[in-house]
Amino acid sequence: MSSWKSLLLRIGEKSPDYGTSSDPKEHIETCFGVLRRELEHSPNEVSQFLLQCAEQLPHKTSLYGTVIGLLNLENEEFVRKVVENTQSNFQDALDSGNCNRIRLLMRFLTVMMCSKVIHPSSLVVVFETLLSSAATTVDEEKGNPSWQSRADFYVTCILSCLPWGGAELIEQVPEEIERVMVGVEAYLSIRKRVSDTGLSAFEDDDENVREPNDKDFLEDLWGRIQVLSSNGWKLDSVPRPHLSFEAQLVAGKSHEFGPISCPDQPDPPSTISSITCGKQKHDAELMYPQRIRRLNIFPASKTEDLQPMDRFIVEEYLLDVLFFLNGCRKECASYMAGLPVPFRYEYLMAETIFCQLLMLPQPPFRPTYYTLVIIDLCKALPGAFPAVVAGAVRALFEKIADLDMECRTRLILWFSHHLSNFQFIWPWEEWAYVLDLPKWAPQRVFVQEVLEREVRLSYWDKVKQSIENAPGLEELLPPKGAPNFKFSVEETSEGNGQHALSVDLRTMVKGRASAREMIVWIEESVFPVHGMEGTLNVVVQTLLDIGSKSFTHLITVLERYGQVIAKLCGDQDKQVMLITEIDSYWRNNSQMSAVAIDRMMGYRLLSNLAIVRWVFSPANIEQFHLSDRPWEILRNTVSKTYNRVCDLRKEILSLKKSVVSAEEAAATAKAELVAAESKLSLMDGEPVLGENPVRLKRLKSYAEKAKEEELSVRESLEVKEALLARALDEFEALFLSLYKNFLNVLTERLPSASKCVTLQGLKSIHADSMVVDVEESSAMEVDDENGRPKKSQLNGGRMSSVYNVGEKEQWCLSTLGYLKAFSRQYASEIWPHMEKLDAEVLTEDVHPLIRKAVYCGLRRPVDGL
């Protein structure tokens, strides 16, 4: 890398590029001197890289703004082009709805204004343009309030710029910035307060009605800005390096920032209804999502020393680093641990990462990314961060009963993965009391599922060794994962006969018999004697046993003898029997059971409808609140069906581009041929229409091939579009089946609507019959240093082990939670079918809690609840 690029990248850091100096002022002077010389050779490259750094290392934006301010004193033309490029990039970001780029370029504009590069009035014009668009959007008559999320995003961007340049704006253009502040206040008075319903990590938050003084995210940010303004815009978390060069920068020429325009919001739906408006609102929230939803998992004492605005700025820093350095986990952890702030922020950093990990409907990146960042931060800050993470785990564990089911699953997967990187060390004795809780208590189920996932990541004996300080927890370990092969020993006379058939089948496989030969043998020798159930039993168990050694063995068996299974299980009833056999064989290994079912679905040996039907069979229904086993299989099934739709959409998008290219190529070849045919040439001294026959023949061949290529691509597109239509029909059928099954099982078990219409009411049905030490449970706190429960919480070395929710009620809570999670995760595909869903599933007589679970997942208002 060029030395000047390295200087730009490492500015403000302890780096060999800057010698022993860590003074930001010296870094800026050094970087400015090198860039000034480099401008003579490659100004365009410098401009491009400088803008890239400002966008992708936004916690250093103020440093880059100051460097540009100094360059403006030497080379106004270069800086004018930087401003023009920024304006062009900003307009592109607005047009494409690139939220991160819009927000960061506005911050960059603000710091350039502080360094006298941009005129303050130009920045105010940008603010007013966004504010005007926001106000128009939420106007009932002129706008489209369904797109309020975009309007809120624009105003959030304006407010988030003020910590970086509010003091300068107040000093230089007080009347204009006051006009903006009044406009923001007016906007806040006409917009609708945003609810987190359906997107909160804690179930209780979805039910609590907001008090008049409660604030949503934008109102909260406005309050922080007002506090900052009353404090004279003094902030510890925002570096202001331009002040060190103020005497020089004041001589620079301020450039005008070109006009920008906000894209028009989509037209309101032609037919106004809760469904059409809800669909638009959903689309808008997907495009302009709220960036963070605070969990508040730590006591206020951990962050109360921070100014309200400092907390917001540090959150922004952390989220920016997570976003832009997602491909470099160690670099990401290094930057997160060394933010340019003069105070400690480990608790805020941990909470911000957990906010992202548990973000609904889905985190910005795969959960594994956050796992790796947390691991690297624990290694980078060994004296502080591991204890903070442990405190976060304990705090979330205390609230696990209220945690959303999707968040609970993510937390289980994260925690087990995290422990696997630290030798599975955890003070399990603290949680040994869960053994005294009912088997359906969420804390007990959480420990059980974490241990099961740990076994997947290691081996049974290793995990058992890790809980030696709480040996009783061995009761919650999964069985050792050996297969349950029915024909490994001889039992009854029927078993002897089937055992012999299993041996014969195994011999055929070893002899590499073809699938057709096996089918003939089954039809002639097995089926007539043992019937369908016995035949399926022998064939499936034996083939699974042959493929049990490894994943590769399983794939080989399915590829070689999948036709045999397909022949036996041609309808849904027999596929349900097939899944039952798979689950029976792998009853001691939930991972292999899920893998085998997933692979068979991939080979089209199992339909998604058959899997849904099996998941909602009586034996599995009884496990809904006790184990993740049936839910894992259901999640895989729905995900695989959805991924088919997504893959086909990507292929169609690519083919449409190919069609355009093929059309252009065919048109070009045709035009060249026509031009050649119409051209006069001399042959034997006589003028003849057409070029050299050899060239004409070649051009004609090119034109024909181009046309054939175009037709071929069009045919491929038509095939893929037909497959997509089929996949969408399949997905619709899947979700209708899924919802109907949820409806049936919940309707059977939920208390009547006259007794219970809220989750809190459902939880409290059996509360009167349980003895609860309210004072002890309300005294739960997190120790200042490591988050361990205080001794006052212990009773004879064991924590209070009362869980006051009955089994039936817990079953309902868990199942409703999963219903909401599926609705939320696949909302984009469900919304187009809402009319059908209302007509066939969510009818007027449906239980209010079922309707509420679906509507919360879709973020659709629930009338009367």
mmCIF file with all atom_site columns, C-alpha atoms in Angstrom, residues 365-458:
data_model
loop_
_atom_site.group_PDB
_atom_site.id
_atom_site.type_symbol
_atom_site.label_atom_id
_atom_site.label_alt_id
_atom_site.label_comp_id
_atom_site.label_asym_id
_atom_site.label_entity_id
_atom_site.label_seq_id
_atom_site.pdbx_PDB_ins_code
_atom_site.Cartn_x
_atom_site.Cartn_y
_atom_site.Cartn_z
_atom_site.occupancy
_atom_site.B_iso_or_equiv
_atom_site.pdbx_formal_charge
_atom_site.auth_seq_id
_atom_site.auth_comp_id
_atom_site.auth_asym_id
_atom_site.auth_atom_id
_atom_site.pdbx_PDB_model_num
ATOM 1  C CA . PHE A 1 365 ? -25.057 -9.811  9.756  1.00 0.00 ? 365 PHE A CA 1
ATOM 2  C CA . ARG A 1 366 ? -24.986 -13.519 10.497 1.00 0.00 ? 366 ARG A CA 1
ATOM 3  C CA . PRO A 1 367 ? -24.979 -14.202 14.258 1.00 0.00 ? 367 PRO A CA 1
ATOM 4  C CA . THR A 1 368 ? -21.620 -15.986 13.907 1.00 0.00 ? 368 THR A CA 1
ATOM 5  C CA . TYR A 1 369 ? -20.008 -12.624 13.086 1.00 0.00 ? 369 TYR A CA 1
ATOM 6  C CA . TYR A 1 370 ? -21.018 -11.159 16.450 1.00 0.00 ? 370 TYR A CA 1
ATOM 7  C CA . THR A 1 371 ? -19.818 -14.330 18.167 1.00 0.00 ? 371 THR A CA 1
ATOM 8  C CA . LEU A 1 372 ? -16.362 -13.889 16.656 1.00 0.00 ? 372 LEU A CA 1
ATOM 9  C CA . VAL A 1 373 ? -16.234 -10.181 17.526 1.00 0.00 ? 373 VAL A CA 1
ATOM 10 C CA . ILE A 1 374 ? -17.132 -10.915 21.154 1.00 0.00 ? 374 ILE A CA 1
ATOM 11 C CA . ILE A 1 375 ? -14.441 -13.619 21.280 1.00 0.00 ? 375 ILE A CA 1
ATOM 12 C CA . ASP A 1 376 ? -11.808 -11.238 19.879 1.00 0.00 ? 376 ASP A CA 1
ATOM 13 C CA . LEU A 1 377 ? -12.851 -8.465  22.280 1.00 0.00 ? 377 LEU A CA 1
ATOM 14 C CA . CYS A 1 378 ? -12.529 -10.870 25.222 1.00 0.00 ? 378 CYS A CA 1
ATOM 15 C CA . LYS A 1 379 ? -8.990  -11.625 24.070 1.00 0.00 ? 379 LYS A CA 1
ATOM 16 C CA . ALA A 1 380 ? -8.164  -7.963  23.381 1.00 0.00 ? 380 ALA A CA 1
ATOM 17 C CA . LEU A 1 381 ? -9.530  -6.761  26.753 1.00 0.00 ? 381 LEU A CA 1
ATOM 18 C CA . PRO A 1 382 ? -8.966  -9.775  29.038 1.00 0.00 ? 382 PRO A CA 1
ATOM 19 C CA . GLY A 1 383 ? -9.146  -7.760  32.229 1.00 0.00 ? 383 GLY A CA 1
ATOM 20 C CA . ALA A 1 384 ? -12.520 -6.178  31.564 1.00 0.00 ? 384 ALA A CA 1
ATOM 21 C CA . PHE A 1 385 ? -14.650 -7.529  28.732 1.00 0.00 ? 385 PHE A CA 1
ATOM 22 C CA . PRO A 1 386 ? -15.094 -11.223 29.704 1.00 0.00 ? 386 PRO A CA 1
ATOM 23 C CA . ALA A 1 387 ? -16.653 -10.173 33.028 1.00 0.00 ? 387 ALA A CA 1
ATOM 24 C CA . VAL A 1 388 ? -18.940 -7.732  31.231 1.00 0.00 ? 388 VAL A CA 1
ATOM 25 C CA . VAL A 1 389 ? -20.075 -10.436 28.794 1.00 0.00 ? 389 VAL A CA 1
ATOM 26 C CA . ALA A 1 390 ? -20.690 -12.784 31.727 1.00 0.00 ? 390 ALA A CA 1
ATOM 27 C CA . GLY A 1 391 ? -22.798 -10.070 33.350 1.00 0.00 ? 391 GLY A CA 1
ATOM 28 C CA . ALA A 1 392 ? -24.810 -9.703  30.165 1.00 0.00 ? 392 ALA A CA 1
ATOM 29 C CA . VAL A 1 393 ? -25.432 -13.454 30.040 1.00 0.00 ? 393 VAL A CA 1
ATOM 30 C CA . ARG A 1 394 ? -26.599 -13.511 33.648 1.00 0.00 ? 394 ARG A CA 1
ATOM 31 C CA . ALA A 1 395 ? -28.873 -10.505 33.112 1.00 0.00 ? 395 ALA A CA 1
ATOM 32 C CA . LEU A 1 396 ? -30.452 -12.072 30.021 1.00 0.00 ? 396 LEU A CA 1
ATOM 33 C CA . PHE A 1 397 ? -30.764 -15.428 31.804 1.00 0.00 ? 397 PHE A CA 1
ATOM 34 C CA . GLU A 1 398 ? -32.759 -13.772 34.576 1.00 0.00 ? 398 GLU A CA 1
ATOM 35 C CA . LYS A 1 399 ? -35.183 -12.401 31.963 1.00 0.00 ? 399 LYS A CA 1
ATOM 36 C CA . ILE A 1 400 ? -35.192 -15.466 29.728 1.00 0.00 ? 400 ILE A CA 1
ATOM 37 C CA . ALA A 1 401 ? -38.879 -16.173 30.404 1.00 0.00 ? 401 ALA A CA 1
ATOM 38 C CA . ASP A 1 402 ? -39.765 -12.827 28.816 1.00 0.00 ? 402 ASP A CA 1
ATOM 39 C CA . LEU A 1 403 ? -37.291 -13.081 25.938 1.00 0.00 ? 403 LEU A CA 1
ATOM 40 C CA . ASP A 1 404 ? -38.739 -13.455 22.439 1.00 0.00 ? 404 ASP A CA 1
ATOM 41 C CA . MET A 1 405 ? -38.514 -17.067 21.195 1.00 0.00 ? 405 MET A CA 1
ATOM 42 C CA . GLU A 1 406 ? -36.366 -16.115 18.188 1.00 0.00 ? 406 GLU A CA 1
ATOM 43 C CA . CYS A 1 407 ? -34.012 -14.149 20.456 1.00 0.00 ? 407 CYS A CA 1
ATOM 44 C CA . ARG A 1 408 ? -33.927 -17.073 22.880 1.00 0.00 ? 408 ARG A CA 1
ATOM 45 C CA . THR A 1 409 ? -32.815 -19.413 20.095 1.00 0.00 ? 409 THR A CA 1
ATOM 46 C CA . ARG A 1 410 ? -30.101 -16.985 18.972 1.00 0.00 ? 410 ARG A CA 1
ATOM 47 C CA . LEU A 1 411 ? -28.880 -16.574 22.539 1.00 0.00 ? 411 LEU A CA 1
ATOM 48 C CA . ILE A 1 412 ? -28.621 -20.358 22.951 1.00 0.00 ? 412 ILE A CA 1
ATOM 49 C CA . LEU A 1 413 ? -26.661 -20.717 19.709 1.00 0.00 ? 413 LEU A CA 1
ATOM 50 C CA . TRP A 1 414 ? -24.378 -17.798 20.561 1.00 0.00 ? 414 TRP A CA 1
ATOM 51 C CA . PHE A 1 415 ? -23.688 -18.873 24.144 1.00 0.00 ? 415 PHE A CA 1
ATOM 52 C CA . SER A 1 416 ? -22.850 -22.467 23.255 1.00 0.00 ? 416 SER A CA 1
ATOM 53 C CA . HIS A 1 417 ? -20.562 -21.297 20.428 1.00 0.00 ? 417 HIS A CA 1
ATOM 54 C CA . HIS A 1 418 ? -18.923 -18.735 22.714 1.00 0.00 ? 418 HIS A CA 1
ATOM 55 C CA . LEU A 1 419 ? -18.217 -21.284 25.463 1.00 0.00 ? 419 LEU A CA 1
ATOM 56 C CA . SER A 1 420 ? -16.772 -23.714 22.921 1.00 0.00 ? 420 SER A CA 1
ATOM 57 C CA . ASN A 1 421 ? -14.030 -21.146 22.271 1.00 0.00 ? 421 ASN A CA 1
ATOM 58 C CA . PHE A 1 422 ? -13.178 -20.871 25.966 1.00 0.00 ? 422 PHE A CA 1
ATOM 59 C CA . GLN A 1 423 ? -12.905 -24.571 26.881 1.00 0.00 ? 423 GLN A CA 1
ATOM 60 C CA . PHE A 1 424 ? -16.595 -24.666 27.908 1.00 0.00 ? 424 PHE A CA 1
ATOM 61 C CA . ILE A 1 425 ? -15.737 -22.902 31.157 1.00 0.00 ? 425 ILE A CA 1
ATOM 62 C CA . TRP A 1 426 ? -18.738 -21.443 32.975 1.00 0.00 ? 426 TRP A CA 1
ATOM 63 C CA . PRO A 1 427 ? -19.758 -21.415 36.682 1.00 0.00 ? 427 PRO A CA 1
ATOM 64 C CA . TRP A 1 428 ? -22.618 -23.858 36.135 1.00 0.00 ? 428 TRP A CA 1
ATOM 65 C CA . GLU A 1 429 ? -23.090 -24.225 39.887 1.00 0.00 ? 429 GLU A CA 1
ATOM 66 C CA . GLU A 1 430 ? -24.811 -20.817 39.809 1.00 0.00 ? 430 GLU A CA 1
ATOM 67 C CA . TRP A 1 431 ? -27.527 -22.306 37.640 1.00 0.00 ? 431 TRP A CA 1
ATOM 68 C CA . ALA A 1 432 ? -27.775 -25.720 39.291 1.00 0.00 ? 432 ALA A CA 1
ATOM 69 C CA . TYR A 1 433 ? -31.036 -24.560 40.884 1.00 0.00 ? 433 TYR A CA 1
ATOM 70 C CA . VAL A 1 434 ? -32.799 -25.016 37.537 1.00 0.00 ? 434 VAL A CA 1
ATOM 71 C CA . LEU A 1 435 ? -33.025 -28.724 38.383 1.00 0.00 ? 435 LEU A CA 1
ATOM 72 C CA . ASP A 1 436 ? -35.619 -27.789 41.006 1.00 0.00 ? 436 ASP A CA 1
ATOM 73 C CA . LEU A 1 437 ? -37.684 -25.899 38.433 1.00 0.00 ? 437 LEU A CA 1
ATOM 74 C CA . PRO A 1 438 ? -40.419 -27.601 36.440 1.00 0.00 ? 438 PRO A CA 1
ATOM 75 C CA . LYS A 1 439 ? -39.184 -29.225 33.237 1.00 0.00 ? 439 LYS A CA 1
ATOM 76 C CA . TRP A 1 440 ? -41.016 -26.557 31.212 1.00 0.00 ? 440 TRP A CA 1
ATOM 77 C CA . ALA A 1 441 ? -39.431 -23.559 32.999 1.00 0.00 ? 441 ALA A CA 1
ATOM 78 C CA . PRO A 1 442 ? -37.610 -21.399 30.397 1.00 0.00 ? 442 PRO A CA 1
ATOM 79 C CA . GLN A 1 443 ? -34.402 -21.196 32.482 1.00 0.00 ? 443 GLN A CA 1
ATOM 80 C CA . ARG A 1 444 ? -34.213 -24.982 32.735 1.00 0.00 ? 444 ARG A CA 1
ATOM 81 C CA . VAL A 1 445 ? -34.934 -25.405 29.021 1.00 0.00 ? 445 VAL A CA 1
ATOM 82 C CA . PHE A 1 446 ? -32.283 -22.791 28.227 1.00 0.00 ? 446 PHE A CA 1
ATOM 83 C CA . VAL A 1 447 ? -29.582 -24.681 30.159 1.00 0.00 ? 447 VAL A CA 1
ATOM 84 C CA . GLN A 1 448 ? -30.698 -27.959 28.575 1.00 0.00 ? 448 GLN A CA 1
ATOM 85 C CA . GLU A 1 449 ? -30.519 -26.537 25.037 1.00 0.00 ? 449 GLU A CA 1
ATOM 86 C CA . VAL A 1 450 ? -27.130 -24.866 25.617 1.00 0.00 ? 450 VAL A CA 1
ATOM 87 C CA . LEU A 1 451 ? -25.685 -28.182 26.790 1.00 0.00 ? 451 LEU A CA 1
ATOM 88 C CA . GLU A 1 452 ? -27.185 -29.984 23.787 1.00 0.00 ? 452 GLU A CA 1
ATOM 89 C CA . ARG A 1 453 ? -25.608 -27.468 21.393 1.00 0.00 ? 453 ARG A CA 1
ATOM 90 C CA . GLU A 1 454 ? -22.279 -27.745 23.205 1.00 0.00 ? 454 GLU A CA 1
ATOM 91 C CA . VAL A 1 455 ? -22.309 -31.505 22.614 1.00 0.00 ? 455 VAL A CA 1
ATOM 92 C CA . ARG A 1 456 ? -22.738 -30.812 18.892 1.00 0.00 ? 456 ARG A CA 1
ATOM 93 C CA . LEU A 1 457 ? -19.669 -28.567 18.978 1.00 0.00 ? 457 LEU A CA 1
ATOM 94 C CA . SER A 1 458 ? -17.551 -30.998 20.994 1.00 0.00 ? 458 SER A CA 1
#
